Amino acid sequence: EIVMTQTPLSSPVTLGQPASISCRSSQSLVHSDGNTYLSWLQQRPGQPPRLLIYKISNRFSGVPDRFSGSGAGTDFTLMISRVEAEDVGIYYCMQGTQVPYTFGQGTNLEIK
Amino acid sequence: EVQLVESGGGLVQPGGSLRLSCAASGFTFSTAWMNWVRQGPGKGLVWVSRIKRDGSGAIYADSVKGRFTISRDNAKNTVYLQMNSLRAEDTAIYYCARDWYYSTDNWGRGTLVTVSS
């Protein structure tokens, strides 16, 4: 199965400042159909996960434009341009290119 | 509004069985692939199983293969997870989630399964 590795595992950030989370896969996430099925999910405390980004860089409906995704192949990044208090939570990358779907370990975003 | 509501969790002894249900509303259920994902206490997300829109193509994580069975009833807008031979390590919140471009867009609030004697 594809192993997803996130860094950092914890990210203390000042409100209004940018934040980034990296995700590396153990093999290329390019699907045979040419797409790359790498997504990012946010889990706020006590809540179920919420989809932020799919297919590397597509923001899901209702997601603020301060969230952006980039990358290719095996290396991907989630960027938050200006962190707000509501962004506190755990962020997961997820690959769907190959079954089983697999998630990164999660990155805990907290406010300094 | 898309809604997914899981039920059927609870306390069960090792070796026991449970059947989880996930009732869907707010979208055309019969056109959606559906997933089950679990989260152990204080732990990360682990994908469990997926089923295609017509009930075909059921696929499982190795850790549950041969013990869990996913199914769906499109007339009832419901997806199920039959869990047999439960182990302590199956203790988790179980979420159902709609498939979206080989990711998961809408999630339920989950149902807690505790396997303990």
Coordinates of C-alpha atoms in Angstrom, one line a residue:
Chain A
E1 CA 0.0 0.0 0.0
I2 CA 1.1 3.6 -0.5
V3 CA 2.5 5.2 2.6
M4 CA 1.8 8.9 3.1
T5 CA 4.2 10.9 5.3
Q6 CA 3.4 14.3 6.5
T7 CA 5.7 17.0 7.9
P8 CA 5.6 18.6 10.3
L9 CA 3.4 16.6 12.7
S10 CA 2.8 19.8 14.8
S11 CA 2.7 23.3 13.5
P12 CA 2.3 26.3 15.9
V13 CA 1.3 29.3 13.9
T14 CA 0.7 33.0 14.6
L15 CA -2.7 34.3 13.6
G16 CA -2.6 36.1 10.3
Q17 CA 0.7 34.3 9.3
P18 CA 1.0 31.7 6.6
A19 CA 1.3 28.0 7.2
S20 CA 2.3 25.0 5.1
I21 CA 2.1 21.3 5.5
S22 CA 4.0 18.8 3.3
C23 CA 3.0 15.3 2.3
R24 CA 5.1 12.8 0.6
S25 CA 3.9 9.5 -0.9
S26 CA 5.9 6.3 -1.1
Q27 CA 5.2 6.1 -4.8
S28 CA 3.8 8.3 -7.6
L29 CA 0.2 9.2 -7.2
V30 CA -0.4 9.6 -11.0
H31 CA -3.3 7.4 -11.9
S32 CA -3.5 5.5 -15.1
D33 CA -6.1 8.0 -16.2
G34 CA -3.6 10.8 -15.9
N35 CA -5.1 12.4 -12.8
T36 CA -3.4 12.6 -9.4
Y37 CA -5.8 11.8 -6.6
L38 CA -4.3 13.6 -3.7
S39 CA -6.6 15.4 -1.3
W40 CA -6.4 17.3 1.9
L41 CA -8.9 17.1 4.8
Q42 CA -9.3 19.2 7.9
Q43 CA -10.6 17.8 11.2
R44 CA -11.6 20.4 13.8
P45 CA -11.7 19.2 17.4
G46 CA -14.7 17.0 18.0
Q47 CA -15.8 17.1 14.4
P48 CA -15.7 14.7 11.5
P49 CA -13.2 15.4 8.7
R50 CA -14.0 17.9 6.0
L51 CA -12.7 17.9 2.5
L52 CA -10.6 21.0 1.6
I53 CA -8.7 20.2 -1.6
Y54 CA -9.0 17.3 -4.1
K55 CA -6.9 16.3 -7.1
I56 CA -3.9 18.3 -5.7
S57 CA -5.2 21.8 -6.1
N58 CA -9.0 21.9 -6.5
R59 CA -10.8 23.7 -3.6
F60 CA -14.0 21.9 -2.6
S61 CA -17.2 23.8 -2.4
G62 CA -17.3 26.4 0.4
V63 CA -13.6 26.2 1.2
P64 CA -12.0 29.7 1.7
D65 CA -9.5 30.7 -0.9
R66 CA -6.8 31.1 1.7
F67 CA -6.4 27.3 1.4
S68 CA -4.4 26.1 -1.6
G69 CA -2.8 22.9 -2.7
S70 CA 0.2 22.2 -5.0
G71 CA 2.6 19.5 -6.0
A72 CA 3.1 16.6 -8.3
G73 CA 4.2 13.0 -8.4
T74 CA 5.1 12.2 -4.8
D75 CA 5.4 15.6 -3.2
F76 CA 2.5 17.8 -2.2
T77 CA 1.9 20.9 -0.1
L78 CA -1.1 22.5 1.6
M79 CA -0.8 26.2 2.1
I80 CA -2.9 28.5 4.3
S81 CA -2.1 32.1 3.3
R82 CA -3.2 33.7 6.5
V83 CA -4.2 31.5 9.4
E84 CA -7.4 32.2 11.3
A85 CA -8.6 30.9 14.6
E86 CA -11.1 28.6 13.0
D87 CA -8.3 26.8 11.2
V88 CA -7.1 25.0 14.3
G89 CA -7.3 21.3 13.9
I90 CA -5.6 18.3 12.4
Y91 CA -4.9 18.2 8.7
Y92 CA -4.6 15.0 6.7
C93 CA -3.4 14.3 3.2
M94 CA -5.1 11.3 1.5
Q95 CA -4.3 9.4 -1.6
G96 CA -7.0 7.7 -3.7
T97 CA -4.9 6.7 -6.7
Q98 CA -4.6 3.2 -5.5
V99 CA -6.6 1.1 -3.1
P100 CA -6.4 0.9 -0.2
Y101 CA -6.9 4.7 0.2
T102 CA -4.3 5.9 2.7
F103 CA -3.9 8.9 4.9
G104 CA -1.0 10.7 6.3
Q105 CA -0.5 10.7 10.1
G106 CA -2.0 14.1 10.5
T107 CA -0.6 17.5 11.2
N108 CA -1.8 19.4 14.3
L109 CA -2.2 23.1 13.5
E110 CA -2.3 25.2 16.6
I111 CA -2.1 28.9 17.4
K112 CA 0.9 30.2 19.1
Chain B
E1 CA -28.0 19.5 2.1
V2 CA -26.1 16.3 2.1
Q3 CA -26.5 14.3 5.3
L4 CA -25.0 11.0 6.4
V5 CA -26.1 9.5 9.7
E6 CA -24.4 6.5 11.1
S7 CA -25.9 4.1 13.7
G8 CA -25.4 0.7 15.1
G9 CA -22.3 1.2 17.2
G10 CA -21.9 0.0 20.7
L11 CA -20.0 -2.2 23.1
V12 CA -19.3 -5.7 21.9
Q13 CA -17.1 -8.5 23.2
P14 CA -14.1 -9.8 21.3
G15 CA -15.3 -12.2 18.7
G16 CA -18.7 -10.6 18.5
S17 CA -20.5 -8.9 15.6
L18 CA -22.1 -5.6 14.8
R19 CA -23.9 -4.1 11.8
L20 CA -23.4 -0.5 11.2
S21 CA -25.8 1.6 9.1
C22 CA -25.4 4.9 7.3
A23 CA -28.5 6.7 6.2
A24 CA -28.0 9.2 3.4
S25 CA -30.1 12.1 2.3
G26 CA -29.8 15.3 0.3
F27 CA -28.3 13.7 -2.8
T28 CA -29.0 10.9 -5.3
F29 CA -27.6 8.1 -3.3
S30 CA -27.7 5.5 -6.1
T31 CA -25.1 7.5 -8.1
A32 CA -22.5 7.7 -5.3
W33 CA -19.7 5.4 -4.3
M34 CA -19.6 5.1 -0.5
N35 CA -16.8 4.5 2.0
W36 CA -16.3 3.5 5.6
V37 CA -13.4 5.1 7.4
R38 CA -12.5 4.6 11.1
Q39 CA -10.5 6.5 13.7
G40 CA -9.2 4.8 16.8
P41 CA -9.2 6.7 20.1
G42 CA -6.7 9.6 19.7
K43 CA -5.5 8.2 16.4
G44 CA -5.6 9.1 12.7
L45 CA -7.9 8.1 9.9
V46 CA -7.9 4.6 8.4
W47 CA -9.9 3.7 5.3
V48 CA -11.9 0.5 5.8
S49 CA -14.0 -0.2 2.7
R50 CA -15.6 1.2 -0.4
I51 CA -18.6 0.1 -2.5
K52 CA -19.6 1.3 -6.0
R53 CA -23.0 2.8 -6.8
D54 CA -24.6 -0.5 -7.9
G55 CA -23.3 -2.5 -5.0
S56 CA -20.5 -4.0 -7.0
G57 CA -16.7 -3.6 -6.5
A58 CA -16.6 -3.9 -2.7
I59 CA -13.1 -3.6 -1.5
Y60 CA -11.5 -3.7 1.9
A61 CA -8.4 -2.9 3.9
D62 CA -6.3 -5.9 4.6
S63 CA -6.9 -5.5 8.4
V64 CA -10.7 -6.2 7.9
K65 CA -10.7 -8.5 4.8
G66 CA -12.7 -11.6 5.5
R67 CA -14.3 -10.2 8.6
F68 CA -16.2 -7.1 7.4
T69 CA -18.7 -6.9 4.6
I70 CA -19.9 -3.6 3.0
S71 CA -23.3 -3.5 1.3
R72 CA -26.0 -1.0 0.3
D73 CA -29.7 -0.7 -0.3
N74 CA -30.3 2.0 -2.8
A75 CA -34.1 1.8 -2.2
K76 CA -33.4 2.7 1.4
N77 CA -30.5 5.2 0.7
T78 CA -28.4 3.2 3.2
V79 CA -25.0 1.7 3.3
Y80 CA -24.0 -1.0 5.8
L81 CA -21.0 -2.5 7.3
Q82 CA -21.3 -6.0 8.8
M83 CA -18.5 -6.5 11.2
N84 CA -17.7 -10.1 12.4
S85 CA -15.0 -11.6 14.6
L86 CA -14.4 -8.2 16.2
R87 CA -11.1 -7.6 17.9
A88 CA -9.9 -5.0 20.4
E89 CA -8.0 -3.2 17.7
D90 CA -11.3 -2.6 15.8
T91 CA -12.3 -0.1 18.6
A92 CA -12.9 3.2 16.8
I93 CA -15.3 5.8 15.6
Y94 CA -16.7 4.5 12.3
Y95 CA -17.5 7.2 9.7
C96 CA -19.3 6.8 6.4
A97 CA -18.2 9.1 3.7
R98 CA -19.3 9.8 0.2
D99 CA -16.6 9.2 -2.5
W100 CA -15.6 12.3 -4.5
Y101 CA -12.9 11.9 -7.1
Y102 CA -11.3 9.1 -5.1
S103 CA -11.4 11.2 -2.0
T104 CA -14.2 11.7 0.5
D105 CA -16.4 14.9 0.5
N106 CA -19.2 14.5 2.9
W107 CA -18.8 12.6 6.2
G108 CA -21.3 11.6 8.9
R109 CA -20.6 12.3 12.6
G110 CA -19.6 8.7 13.1
T111 CA -20.7 5.8 15.4
L112 CA -18.5 4.5 18.2
V113 CA -17.6 0.8 18.3
T114 CA -15.9 -0.5 21.4
V115 CA -14.6 -4.1 21.5
S116 CA -13.9 -5.1 25.1
S117 CA -14.7 -7.9 27.5

